Coordinates of C-alpha atoms in Angstrom, one line a residue:
Chain A
M153 CA -0.1 -0.1 0.1
P154 CA 1.6 3.3 -1.0
L155 CA -0.4 5.2 1.7
R156 CA 1.8 6.7 4.1
H157 CA 0.2 5.4 7.4
R158 CA 1.3 7.2 10.4
Y159 CA 0.1 5.3 13.4
L160 CA 1.1 4.7 17.0
P161 CA 4.4 3.2 18.3
S162 CA 2.8 0.2 19.8
V163 CA 2.3 -3.5 19.2
L164 CA -1.3 -3.6 20.7
A165 CA -2.1 -0.2 18.8
L166 CA -3.1 -2.2 15.8
G167 CA -5.9 -3.6 17.6
A168 CA -7.1 -0.5 19.1
A169 CA -6.9 1.4 15.5
L170 CA -9.0 -1.6 14.1
A171 CA -11.6 -1.3 17.0
A172 CA -11.6 2.6 16.2
Q173 CA -12.5 1.8 12.7
A174 CA -15.4 0.1 13.9
A175 CA -16.8 3.1 15.9
P176 CA -19.1 5.4 14.0
A177 CA -17.2 8.6 14.9
P178 CA -14.9 10.3 14.7
R179 CA -13.5 9.4 11.2
G180 CA -9.8 8.7 11.0
M181 CA -7.6 8.9 7.6
E182 CA -8.7 5.3 6.6
Q183 CA -12.5 6.1 7.1
I184 CA -12.2 9.0 5.2
L185 CA -10.1 7.8 2.4
A186 CA -12.2 4.6 1.9
T187 CA -15.5 6.4 1.7
A188 CA -14.2 9.4 -0.4
P189 CA -15.9 10.0 -3.6
A190 CA -14.2 9.2 -7.0
S191 CA -14.1 12.7 -7.7
A192 CA -11.8 13.1 -4.8
W193 CA -9.1 11.3 -6.6
R194 CA -7.1 12.2 -9.7
K195 CA -5.2 9.9 -12.3
L196 CA -1.5 10.4 -12.1
D197 CA -0.9 12.0 -15.6
P198 CA 1.3 9.2 -17.5
A199 CA 3.0 12.2 -19.7
H200 CA 4.7 13.4 -16.3
L201 CA 5.3 10.1 -14.3
L202 CA 8.9 8.4 -14.3
V203 CA 9.4 4.9 -13.5
M204 CA 12.7 4.0 -12.0
R205 CA 13.4 0.3 -11.9
L206 CA 16.1 -1.0 -9.3
P207 CA 17.2 -4.3 -8.4
Q208 CA 15.0 -3.9 -5.3
G209 CA 11.9 -3.0 -7.3
R210 CA 9.9 -0.1 -8.8
V211 CA 9.9 3.6 -7.7
V212 CA 7.4 6.1 -9.4
I213 CA 7.9 9.8 -9.5
E214 CA 5.2 12.5 -10.3
L215 CA 6.8 15.4 -12.0
A216 CA 5.6 19.1 -11.4
P217 CA 5.6 20.8 -14.8
R218 CA 3.6 23.7 -13.5
F219 CA 6.7 24.7 -11.1
A220 CA 9.9 23.7 -13.1
P221 CA 8.8 23.5 -16.6
A222 CA 12.3 23.5 -18.2
H223 CA 13.6 21.0 -16.0
V224 CA 10.8 18.6 -16.1
A225 CA 10.9 18.8 -19.7
N226 CA 14.8 17.8 -19.8
I227 CA 14.1 14.9 -17.2
E228 CA 11.5 13.7 -19.4
A229 CA 13.7 14.0 -22.5
L230 CA 16.5 12.4 -20.7
A231 CA 14.3 9.4 -19.7
R232 CA 12.9 9.1 -23.3
A233 CA 16.5 8.9 -24.2
H234 CA 17.3 6.1 -21.7
Y235 CA 19.9 8.4 -20.2
W236 CA 20.0 6.8 -16.6
N237 CA 19.7 3.1 -17.7
G238 CA 22.8 1.6 -16.3
L239 CA 23.8 4.6 -14.1
A240 CA 23.6 4.5 -10.2
I241 CA 22.4 5.6 -6.9
T242 CA 25.8 7.3 -5.8
R243 CA 24.7 9.2 -2.5
V244 CA 22.7 8.3 0.4
Q245 CA 23.5 10.9 3.4
D246 CA 21.5 10.0 6.5
D247 CA 18.4 12.3 7.5
F248 CA 19.1 14.3 4.2
V249 CA 18.8 12.9 0.5
T250 CA 19.3 9.9 -1.7
Q251 CA 20.7 11.1 -5.1
W252 CA 21.3 9.3 -8.4
G253 CA 22.9 10.3 -11.6
D254 CA 26.2 9.4 -13.4
P255 CA 28.9 8.5 -11.0
N256 CA 31.4 9.8 -13.7
A257 CA 29.7 13.1 -14.0
D258 CA 32.8 14.9 -13.0
T259 CA 35.3 13.3 -15.1
A260 CA 36.0 12.7 -18.8
Q261 CA 34.3 9.5 -18.8
R262 CA 30.9 11.1 -18.0
R263 CA 28.1 9.6 -20.2
A264 CA 27.2 12.0 -23.0
L265 CA 24.0 14.0 -22.7
P266 CA 21.6 13.2 -25.6
A267 CA 22.1 15.3 -28.5
G268 CA 20.3 18.7 -28.5
L269 CA 19.7 18.6 -24.6
P270 CA 21.1 21.6 -22.7
R271 CA 23.9 21.1 -20.2
T272 CA 22.5 23.9 -17.9
L273 CA 19.2 25.5 -17.4
P274 CA 17.8 28.7 -16.1
A275 CA 17.1 28.6 -12.2
E276 CA 13.5 27.6 -11.9
Y277 CA 13.4 28.0 -8.0
E278 CA 9.9 29.8 -7.8
R279 CA 7.1 30.9 -9.9
A280 CA 4.3 33.7 -9.9
A281 CA 1.6 32.5 -7.7
A282 CA -1.0 33.7 -10.1
G283 CA -2.8 30.9 -11.9
L284 CA -2.1 28.2 -9.1
D285 CA -4.9 26.5 -7.5
F286 CA -3.6 27.1 -3.8
T287 CA -5.2 25.3 -1.1
R288 CA -4.0 27.1 2.1
L289 CA -2.9 25.5 5.3
P290 CA -3.7 27.7 8.2
D291 CA -1.4 26.2 10.7
G292 CA 1.5 28.4 10.1
D293 CA 5.3 27.3 9.2
V294 CA 8.6 28.2 10.2
Y295 CA 10.2 28.9 7.1
A296 CA 7.5 30.6 4.8
P297 CA 5.1 33.1 5.1
E298 CA 2.1 30.9 3.6
V299 CA 2.0 27.2 2.9
G300 CA -0.4 25.1 1.4
F301 CA -1.0 22.6 -1.7
V302 CA -1.2 23.0 -5.5
H303 CA -2.1 20.0 -7.4
G304 CA -1.0 17.5 -4.9
F305 CA 2.4 19.2 -3.9
P306 CA 3.4 20.9 -0.8
V307 CA 4.0 24.6 -1.5
G308 CA 5.0 27.9 0.1
E309 CA 3.7 31.3 -1.0
N310 CA 4.8 34.8 -0.3
P311 CA 2.0 37.1 -0.5
R312 CA 3.9 40.1 -0.8
T313 CA 6.1 39.2 -3.6
R314 CA 3.0 36.8 -4.9
H315 CA 5.6 34.0 -5.8
A316 CA 5.1 30.3 -4.9
W317 CA 7.5 27.5 -4.8
L318 CA 7.8 23.8 -4.0
L319 CA 8.7 22.7 -0.5
H320 CA 11.3 20.1 0.6
C321 CA 9.3 17.7 2.4
Y322 CA 9.9 13.8 2.8
G323 CA 9.9 12.3 -0.6
M324 CA 10.2 15.5 -2.6
V325 CA 12.4 15.2 -5.7
G326 CA 15.1 17.7 -6.7
V327 CA 17.9 18.6 -9.1
G328 CA 21.3 18.8 -8.0
R329 CA 23.5 21.6 -9.2
D330 CA 27.0 23.4 -8.7
N331 CA 27.3 26.7 -7.3
P332 CA 26.1 28.8 -10.2
P333 CA 22.3 28.8 -9.9
D334 CA 21.7 27.8 -13.6
T335 CA 24.0 24.8 -13.6
G336 CA 21.4 21.9 -13.0
N337 CA 20.0 20.1 -16.0
G338 CA 18.1 17.1 -14.4
A339 CA 20.5 14.6 -15.1
E340 CA 21.4 14.3 -11.1
L341 CA 18.5 14.2 -8.9
Y342 CA 17.8 13.7 -5.3
V343 CA 15.1 12.7 -3.1
V344 CA 14.4 14.0 0.8
I345 CA 14.9 10.9 3.2
G346 CA 14.6 12.6 6.7
Q347 CA 13.5 15.7 8.4
A348 CA 12.4 18.2 5.8
P349 CA 15.6 20.1 4.6
R350 CA 13.3 23.5 4.0
Q351 CA 16.7 25.5 4.0
L352 CA 17.1 24.5 0.5
D353 CA 13.6 26.0 -0.6
R354 CA 13.9 28.4 -3.5
N355 CA 17.8 27.4 -3.6
I356 CA 17.3 24.7 -6.2
A357 CA 14.8 23.1 -8.6
V358 CA 12.3 21.2 -7.1
V359 CA 10.7 18.8 -9.9
G360 CA 8.4 16.4 -8.3
R361 CA 7.8 13.7 -5.5
V362 CA 8.1 9.9 -5.1
V363 CA 4.4 8.7 -5.3
Q364 CA 5.4 4.7 -4.9
G365 CA 8.4 3.0 -3.7
M366 CA 9.7 5.5 -1.6
D367 CA 11.1 3.1 1.1
L368 CA 13.4 1.4 -1.6
L369 CA 15.3 4.8 -1.4
S370 CA 15.1 5.7 2.0
A371 CA 16.5 2.2 3.3
L372 CA 19.5 2.3 1.4
P373 CA 22.8 1.9 3.3
R374 CA 24.3 5.2 4.1
G375 CA 27.4 6.2 2.5
H376 CA 30.2 6.9 4.4
G377 CA 32.5 9.4 2.1
P378 CA 32.2 13.1 2.1
L379 CA 28.3 14.4 2.0
G380 CA 27.3 10.6 2.3
F381 CA 28.6 9.5 -1.2
Y382 CA 29.6 5.9 -1.2
R383 CA 33.4 5.5 -1.3
D384 CA 33.3 2.2 -2.7
A385 CA 31.5 1.9 -6.3
A386 CA 30.4 -1.6 -5.3
H387 CA 28.1 0.0 -2.8
R388 CA 26.1 1.9 -5.3
T389 CA 22.7 0.6 -6.3
R390 CA 22.6 0.1 -10.2
I391 CA 19.5 2.0 -11.9
L392 CA 18.2 -0.8 -14.2
S393 CA 15.9 1.7 -15.9
M394 CA 14.3 4.9 -15.6
R395 CA 11.5 5.8 -18.2
M396 CA 8.6 7.8 -19.0
V397 CA 5.2 6.1 -18.1
N398 CA 3.8 6.8 -21.5
T399 CA 6.5 5.2 -23.2
L400 CA 5.6 2.0 -21.6
P401 CA 3.3 -0.6 -22.9
A402 CA -0.4 -0.4 -21.1
T403 CA -0.2 -3.6 -19.3
R404 CA 3.1 -2.3 -17.3
R405 CA 2.0 1.3 -16.6
P406 CA 1.4 1.9 -13.1
R407 CA -2.4 2.6 -12.4
L408 CA -2.0 5.2 -9.8
Q409 CA -4.4 7.8 -8.3
A410 CA -3.5 10.6 -5.8
L411 CA -5.9 12.5 -3.6
R412 CA -6.8 15.5 -4.9
T413 CA -5.8 18.4 -2.6
D414 CA -8.6 20.8 -3.5
T415 CA -11.4 18.6 -2.3
P416 CA -13.6 18.6 0.9
T417 CA -11.9 15.1 1.5
F418 CA -8.6 16.6 1.6
T419 CA -9.7 19.1 3.9
A420 CA -11.4 16.6 6.0
L421 CA -8.3 14.6 6.0
I422 CA -6.1 17.3 7.5
A423 CA -8.6 17.9 10.2
A424 CA -8.7 14.2 11.1
R425 CA -4.5 14.4 11.2
R426 CA -4.6 17.6 13.1
N427 CA -6.7 16.2 16.0
R428 CA -6.3 12.4 16.1
R429 CA -9.4 11.2 17.7
N430 CA -8.5 7.6 18.1
P431 CA -8.3 5.8 21.7
W432 CA -4.5 6.1 21.9
F433 CA -3.8 9.8 21.7
V434 CA -4.1 11.6 25.1
R435 CA -3.6 14.9 23.5
P436 CA -4.7 15.8 20.0
A437 CA -2.0 18.1 18.7
G438 CA -4.8 20.7 17.2
R439 CA -2.1 21.6 14.8
I440 CA -0.1 20.1 11.7
G441 CA 3.0 20.8 9.9
V442 CA 2.6 21.2 6.1
C443 CA 5.4 18.4 5.7
N444 CA 3.2 16.1 8.3
V445 CA 0.3 16.2 6.0
P446 CA -0.3 13.0 4.2
L447 CA -0.7 13.0 0.3
P448 CA -2.3 9.8 -0.2
V449 CA -1.8 7.7 -3.4
R450 CA -3.7 4.3 -4.4
E451 CA -2.9 1.9 -7.1
L452 CA -5.9 0.5 -9.1
P453 CA -6.3 -3.3 -9.6
P454 CA -5.2 -4.1 -13.1
P455 CA -8.2 -3.9 -15.8
A456 CA -10.1 -7.0 -16.4
P457 CA -8.6 -9.3 -19.3
Chain B
M451 CA 31.8 10.9 12.5
P452 CA 28.6 11.4 14.1
L453 CA 28.0 14.9 13.1
R454 CA 25.0 15.6 11.2
H455 CA 26.3 17.2 8.1
R456 CA 23.6 18.9 6.2
Y457 CA 25.0 19.7 3.0
L458 CA 24.3 20.5 -0.4
P459 CA 22.9 18.1 -3.0
S460 CA 25.6 18.1 -5.7
V461 CA 28.8 16.0 -6.3
L462 CA 30.9 19.5 -6.7
A463 CA 29.6 20.8 -3.5
L464 CA 32.1 19.1 -1.7
G465 CA 35.0 21.1 -3.5
A466 CA 32.9 24.5 -2.9
A467 CA 32.4 23.4 0.8
L468 CA 36.2 23.1 1.3
A469 CA 36.6 26.3 -0.4
A470 CA 34.3 28.1 1.8
Q471 CA 36.6 26.4 4.8
A472 CA 39.5 28.3 3.5
A473 CA 38.0 31.8 3.3
P474 CA 38.1 33.7 6.4
A475 CA 34.3 34.7 7.0
P476 CA 31.5 33.9 7.4
R477 CA 32.1 30.9 9.4
G478 CA 30.3 27.8 8.8
M479 CA 29.5 25.1 11.2
E480 CA 32.5 23.0 10.6
Q481 CA 34.9 25.8 11.6
I482 CA 32.7 26.9 14.6
L483 CA 33.0 23.3 15.8
A484 CA 36.8 23.0 15.0
T485 CA 37.4 26.3 16.9
A486 CA 35.0 25.8 19.9
P487 CA 36.6 25.8 23.5
A488 CA 36.7 22.7 25.2
S489 CA 33.9 24.2 27.6
A490 CA 31.5 24.2 24.8
W491 CA 31.6 20.4 24.9
R492 CA 30.2 18.1 28.0
K493 CA 31.2 14.2 28.1
L494 CA 28.1 12.1 27.9
D495 CA 27.2 10.5 31.6
P496 CA 27.9 6.8 31.2
A497 CA 25.6 6.3 33.9
H498 CA 22.9 7.4 31.2
L499 CA 24.3 5.7 28.2
L500 CA 23.1 2.9 26.7
V501 CA 25.0 0.9 23.9
M502 CA 22.9 -1.3 21.6
R503 CA 25.1 -3.8 19.6
L504 CA 23.8 -5.0 16.3
P505 CA 25.3 -7.3 13.7
Q506 CA 25.7 -4.1 11.5
G507 CA 27.4 -2.2 14.5
R508 CA 27.1 -0.2 17.6
V509 CA 24.1 2.2 18.4
V510 CA 24.5 4.7 21.3
I511 CA 21.6 6.2 23.2
E512 CA 21.8 9.1 25.7
L513 CA 18.9 9.0 28.1
A514 CA 17.3 11.9 29.7
P515 CA 16.3 11.2 33.2
R516 CA 15.5 14.8 33.6
F517 CA 12.3 14.3 31.5
A518 CA 11.3 10.8 32.4
P519 CA 13.0 9.8 35.5
A520 CA 11.1 6.6 36.3
H521 CA 11.2 5.2 32.6
V522 CA 14.7 6.1 32.3
A523 CA 15.6 4.3 35.9
N524 CA 13.6 1.1 34.3
I525 CA 15.2 1.1 31.2
E526 CA 18.7 1.4 32.9
A527 CA 17.6 -1.6 35.3
L528 CA 16.4 -3.5 32.1
A529 CA 20.0 -3.0 30.5
R530 CA 21.6 -4.2 33.6
A531 CA 19.8 -7.2 33.8
H532 CA 20.5 -7.8 29.9
Y533 CA 16.8 -8.1 29.4
W534 CA 16.9 -7.1 25.4
N535 CA 20.0 -9.3 24.6
G536 CA 18.9 -11.6 21.9
L537 CA 15.5 -9.7 21.4
A538 CA 15.1 -7.9 18.0
I539 CA 14.2 -5.1 15.9
T540 CA 10.4 -5.8 15.1
R541 CA 9.1 -2.9 13.0
V542 CA 10.4 -0.4 10.7
Q543 CA 7.6 2.0 9.4
D544 CA 8.7 4.1 6.5
D545 CA 9.0 8.0 7.6
F546 CA 8.0 7.3 11.1
V547 CA 9.9 4.9 13.4
T548 CA 12.0 1.9 13.9
Q549 CA 11.2 -0.1 17.1
W550 CA 12.6 -2.8 19.1
G551 CA 11.9 -5.1 21.9
D552 CA 10.4 -8.6 22.7
P553 CA 8.7 -9.9 19.4
N554 CA 6.5 -12.3 21.8
A555 CA 5.5 -9.3 24.1
D556 CA 1.7 -9.7 23.4
T557 CA 2.0 -13.8 23.8
A558 CA 2.5 -16.3 26.2
Q559 CA 6.0 -16.9 25.1
R560 CA 7.1 -13.2 26.5
R561 CA 10.3 -12.9 28.2
A562 CA 9.7 -12.1 31.7
L563 CA 10.6 -8.8 33.1
P564 CA 13.5 -9.0 35.7
A565 CA 12.1 -9.5 39.3
G566 CA 11.3 -6.6 40.8
L567 CA 10.6 -4.6 37.8
P568 CA 7.2 -2.9 37.3
R569 CA 5.2 -4.0 34.0
T570 CA 3.7 -0.3 33.5
L571 CA 4.9 3.2 34.8
P572 CA 3.2 6.3 35.5
A573 CA 2.8 8.8 32.2
E574 CA 5.8 11.0 31.9
Y575 CA 5.0 12.9 29.0
E576 CA 5.9 16.5 30.4
R577 CA 7.3 17.8 33.5
A578 CA 7.5 21.4 35.2
A579 CA 9.5 23.7 33.3
A580 CA 11.0 25.1 36.7
G581 CA 14.5 24.1 37.2
L582 CA 15.5 23.5 33.6
D583 CA 17.9 25.7 31.9
F584 CA 16.1 26.3 28.7
T585 CA 17.9 28.0 25.7
R586 CA 15.0 29.3 23.6
L587 CA 14.9 29.3 19.7
P588 CA 13.3 32.4 18.8
D589 CA 12.3 31.2 15.3
G590 CA 8.7 29.8 16.3
D591 CA 7.5 26.4 16.0
V592 CA 3.8 25.1 14.5
Y593 CA 3.4 22.6 17.4
A594 CA 4.5 24.1 20.5
P595 CA 4.0 27.8 22.0
E596 CA 7.9 27.9 22.8
V597 CA 10.9 25.5 21.5
G598 CA 14.6 25.2 22.5
F599 CA 16.9 23.1 24.2
V600 CA 17.8 21.8 27.4
H601 CA 21.1 19.8 28.3
G602 CA 21.3 18.7 24.6
F603 CA 17.7 17.8 23.9
P604 CA 14.9 19.6 21.7
V605 CA 12.1 20.8 24.2
G606 CA 8.9 22.5 24.0
E607 CA 7.5 24.6 26.6
N608 CA 4.1 26.1 27.4
P609 CA 4.9 29.4 29.3
R610 CA 1.2 29.5 30.4
T611 CA 1.1 25.9 32.1
R612 CA 4.9 26.3 32.8
H613 CA 5.4 22.6 31.5
A614 CA 8.1 21.4 29.4
W615 CA 8.4 18.1 27.4
L616 CA 11.1 16.5 24.7
L617 CA 10.1 16.8 21.1
H618 CA 9.8 14.1 18.5
C619 CA 12.6 15.3 16.2
Y620 CA 14.7 12.8 14.1
G621 CA 16.5 10.3 16.2
M622 CA 14.7 10.8 19.5
V623 CA 14.0 7.7 21.4
G624 CA 10.6 6.9 23.0
V625 CA 8.7 4.2 24.9
G626 CA 5.8 2.3 23.2
R627 CA 2.8 1.7 25.2
D628 CA -1.0 0.7 24.9
N629 CA -3.9 2.8 25.0
P630 CA -4.1 3.7 28.6
P631 CA -1.3 6.4 29.3
D632 CA 0.5 4.3 32.1
T633 CA 1.3 1.1 30.1
G634 CA 4.7 1.7 29.1
N635 CA 7.6 0.4 30.9
G636 CA 10.7 0.6 28.6
A637 CA 11.0 -2.9 27.3
E638 CA 9.6 -1.6 24.0
L639 CA 11.4 1.5 22.3
Y640 CA 11.2 3.4 19.2
V641 CA 13.3 5.8 17.3
V642 CA 12.0 8.3 14.9
I643 CA 13.6 7.8 11.5
G644 CA 11.6 10.4 9.2
Q645 CA 9.8 13.7 9.4
A646 CA 9.4 14.8 13.0
P647 CA 6.1 12.7 14.1
R648 CA 5.3 16.1 16.3
Q649 CA 1.8 14.9 17.0
L650 CA 3.2 12.0 19.4
D651 CA 4.7 15.2 21.6
R652 CA 3.1 15.0 25.0
N653 CA 1.2 11.6 24.2
I654 CA 4.3 9.2 25.2
A655 CA 7.4 9.2 27.2
V656 CA 10.5 10.5 25.4
V657 CA 13.4 9.0 27.1
G658 CA 16.6 10.1 25.0
R659 CA 18.0 10.5 21.5
V660 CA 20.5 8.5 19.3
V661 CA 24.0 9.9 19.5
Q662 CA 25.8 7.4 17.4
G663 CA 24.9 4.7 14.9
M664 CA 21.5 6.4 13.8
D665 CA 22.1 5.4 10.3
L666 CA 22.0 1.8 11.5
L667 CA 18.6 2.1 12.7
S668 CA 17.3 4.5 9.8
A669 CA 18.7 2.0 6.7
L670 CA 16.8 -1.3 7.7
P671 CA 14.5 -2.8 5.2
R672 CA 11.1 -1.3 6.1
G673 CA 8.4 -3.8 7.5
H674 CA 5.5 -4.7 5.3
G675 CA 2.9 -5.8 7.9
P676 CA 0.5 -3.5 9.5
L677 CA 2.3 -0.5 11.2
G678 CA 5.4 -1.5 9.6
F679 CA 5.9 -4.7 11.4
Y680 CA 8.0 -7.4 9.8
R681 CA 5.7 -10.1 8.5
D682 CA 8.6 -12.7 8.5
A683 CA 10.3 -13.0 11.7
A684 CA 13.5 -13.8 9.5
H685 CA 13.6 -10.0 8.4
R686 CA 14.0 -8.9 12.1
T687 CA 17.5 -7.6 13.2
R688 CA 18.9 -9.3 16.2
I689 CA 19.9 -7.2 19.2
L690 CA 23.2 -8.7 20.5
S691 CA 23.3 -6.8 23.4
M692 CA 21.9 -3.6 24.9
R693 CA 24.0 -2.5 27.8
M694 CA 24.8 0.7 30.3
V695 CA 28.1 1.9 29.3
N696 CA 28.9 2.3 33.0
T697 CA 28.9 -1.6 33.0
L698 CA 31.5 -1.8 30.5
P699 CA 35.1 -2.3 30.8
A700 CA 37.0 1.2 30.6
T701 CA 38.6 0.3 27.4
R702 CA 35.0 -0.7 25.7
R703 CA 33.4 2.7 26.6
P704 CA 32.4 5.1 23.8
R705 CA 34.4 8.2 24.8
L706 CA 31.7 10.6 23.5
Q707 CA 31.2 14.5 24.0
A708 CA 28.4 16.6 22.8
L709 CA 28.2 20.3 22.2
R710 CA 26.8 22.1 25.1
T711 CA 23.4 23.9 24.1
D712 CA 23.8 26.5 26.8
T713 CA 27.0 28.0 25.1
P714 CA 28.0 31.0 22.8
T715 CA 29.4 28.1 20.4
F716 CA 25.7 26.8 20.1
T717 CA 24.1 30.3 19.5
A718 CA 26.7 30.9 16.9
L719 CA 26.0 27.3 15.3
I720 CA 22.5 28.3 15.2
A721 CA 23.0 31.4 13.4
A722 CA 25.2 29.8 10.8
R723 CA 22.7 27.2 10.1
R724 CA 19.9 29.8 10.1
N725 CA 21.7 31.6 7.2
R726 CA 24.4 29.5 5.5
R727 CA 26.5 31.7 3.7
N728 CA 28.5 29.4 1.8
P729 CA 28.9 30.0 -1.9
W730 CA 26.3 27.6 -2.8
F731 CA 23.4 29.2 -1.2
V732 CA 21.4 32.0 -3.3
R733 CA 18.9 32.5 -0.4
P734 CA 19.5 32.2 3.0
A735 CA 16.5 30.7 4.7
G736 CA 16.9 33.3 7.5
R737 CA 14.7 30.8 9.9
I738 CA 15.5 27.4 11.5
G739 CA 13.0 24.7 12.6
V740 CA 13.9 23.2 16.1
C741 CA 14.3 19.8 14.7
N742 CA 16.7 21.1 11.9
V743 CA 19.1 22.6 14.3
P744 CA 22.0 19.9 14.5
L745 CA 23.1 18.6 18.0
P746 CA 26.8 17.6 17.2
V747 CA 28.5 14.8 19.0
R748 CA 32.0 13.7 18.5
E749 CA 34.0 10.8 19.7
L750 CA 37.4 11.2 21.3
P751 CA 40.3 9.1 20.4
P752 CA 41.2 6.3 22.7
P753 CA 43.5 7.2 25.4
A754 CA 47.2 6.7 25.1
P755 CA 48.3 3.2 26.3

């Protein structure tokens, strides 16, 4: 199940959670999702969905063309050119990021970028807030003046400058770069695997989020070189392939749906998570951090033959 | 190095960081720590330090008797009785917790608690703020009226009720319990391995933090049963031993020091992390979340023979 359950740290709590489900009220996340109308879900667009195959299994990444259109277009072109096939996960820094790309990126042995693709792209760290359907979270935030959700992604907003940007929450994917802001191209990607490193917000192009298989990236052995790079090439995880879903045969496409964040169902979900009412909790928090709000994803069964 | 470096997600960033170290100003975390006076560090008290040995290596946990004295005393008694030796890590739930204890805790095959130790303890979820040396963090927080640090631990405070409590940041350790608040005893412990689950604050006894070997607990394969418990007992990680450091021979004791959180060095460290000044950053954040503040730990070389 790709849902990010956040339950109680107790063996016996499972029984209590099941018992709570039998009670008529209050409703928890599972009941809210189980009874959500079909219109509360959206199909993930196969034109902006990446599938990374690792020896351990499948990771699916939803891209965010609304926020980093040039980077997303380049990533999609790299995937169509099979750029990442046979490259590797090169870095796992505990409580920070897992990163992948060309282990030889900084040497003459680097894999050439496909013909016609740019080596660098303009910085896409924030965009105009106008035109975005922003669902505001009223609970406050340490780093951004306003936070909320746009089309399933956690977003910060500055009402004064009228800018918006994607947030570095757990599972969010960004583009590695060198010191000049325009030196990323999407060939080197990272995903957040610990406490949200919000200091990176508006400093780098955030391009999407992992919607399935996150645990394959978070449970990798940490690297013990500087910055969490693997000292020994043998410790790297090989990327078998990384492809756009719309280039896969229909039978091999993940059939994923995400909860819409502009719906009453999502509002109810946030309320239920802000004040947990199951019997385990002594003191509901009354507040919720933007990176603590679950963004549920479900996989539909395969179509009938 | 047990320090929690939080660097830039770029291969070339390492060179930039080293170059930045050569510049006279501004000072980053590494320079601040390298030039800190000896008085900015405190030796971790071997009377409240646990060493857990796993097949993968050593995990060291600093206990917090100021906040949960009855639970900490019980945990120390359990360690002295070798209660955990041969038990297991039973649960790893992605972006939440790793948990360990007796896999048979809920069955008749459970390991008996050592004679004289209580099966349950009173709830120790918060305490009077009076008497604590609280270093306030002025950056704000979503969940608590005030946040800061007490003796090296992240702490929330309510100035109205004059209560203080430990926060569920990455690496913090708590005590599993059933639904009644007084049902924990310390035999079942968990550690936070993802985004801070702050909704647990003041709902459970937090008893300490991992100060070394955190990556051994965070990189374990996730469990695929309900709540992240392993479905297959063979996937559990066996606990070789869990002992109090003051019961180990002197030559086998970890020689750890933690940065004092009531010092000018720590204040300078927070300032440097709030506004990163190395050449990679385009926009320093200007703020820092309490769970994003590093709590550095260093290991001294072994004494000369």
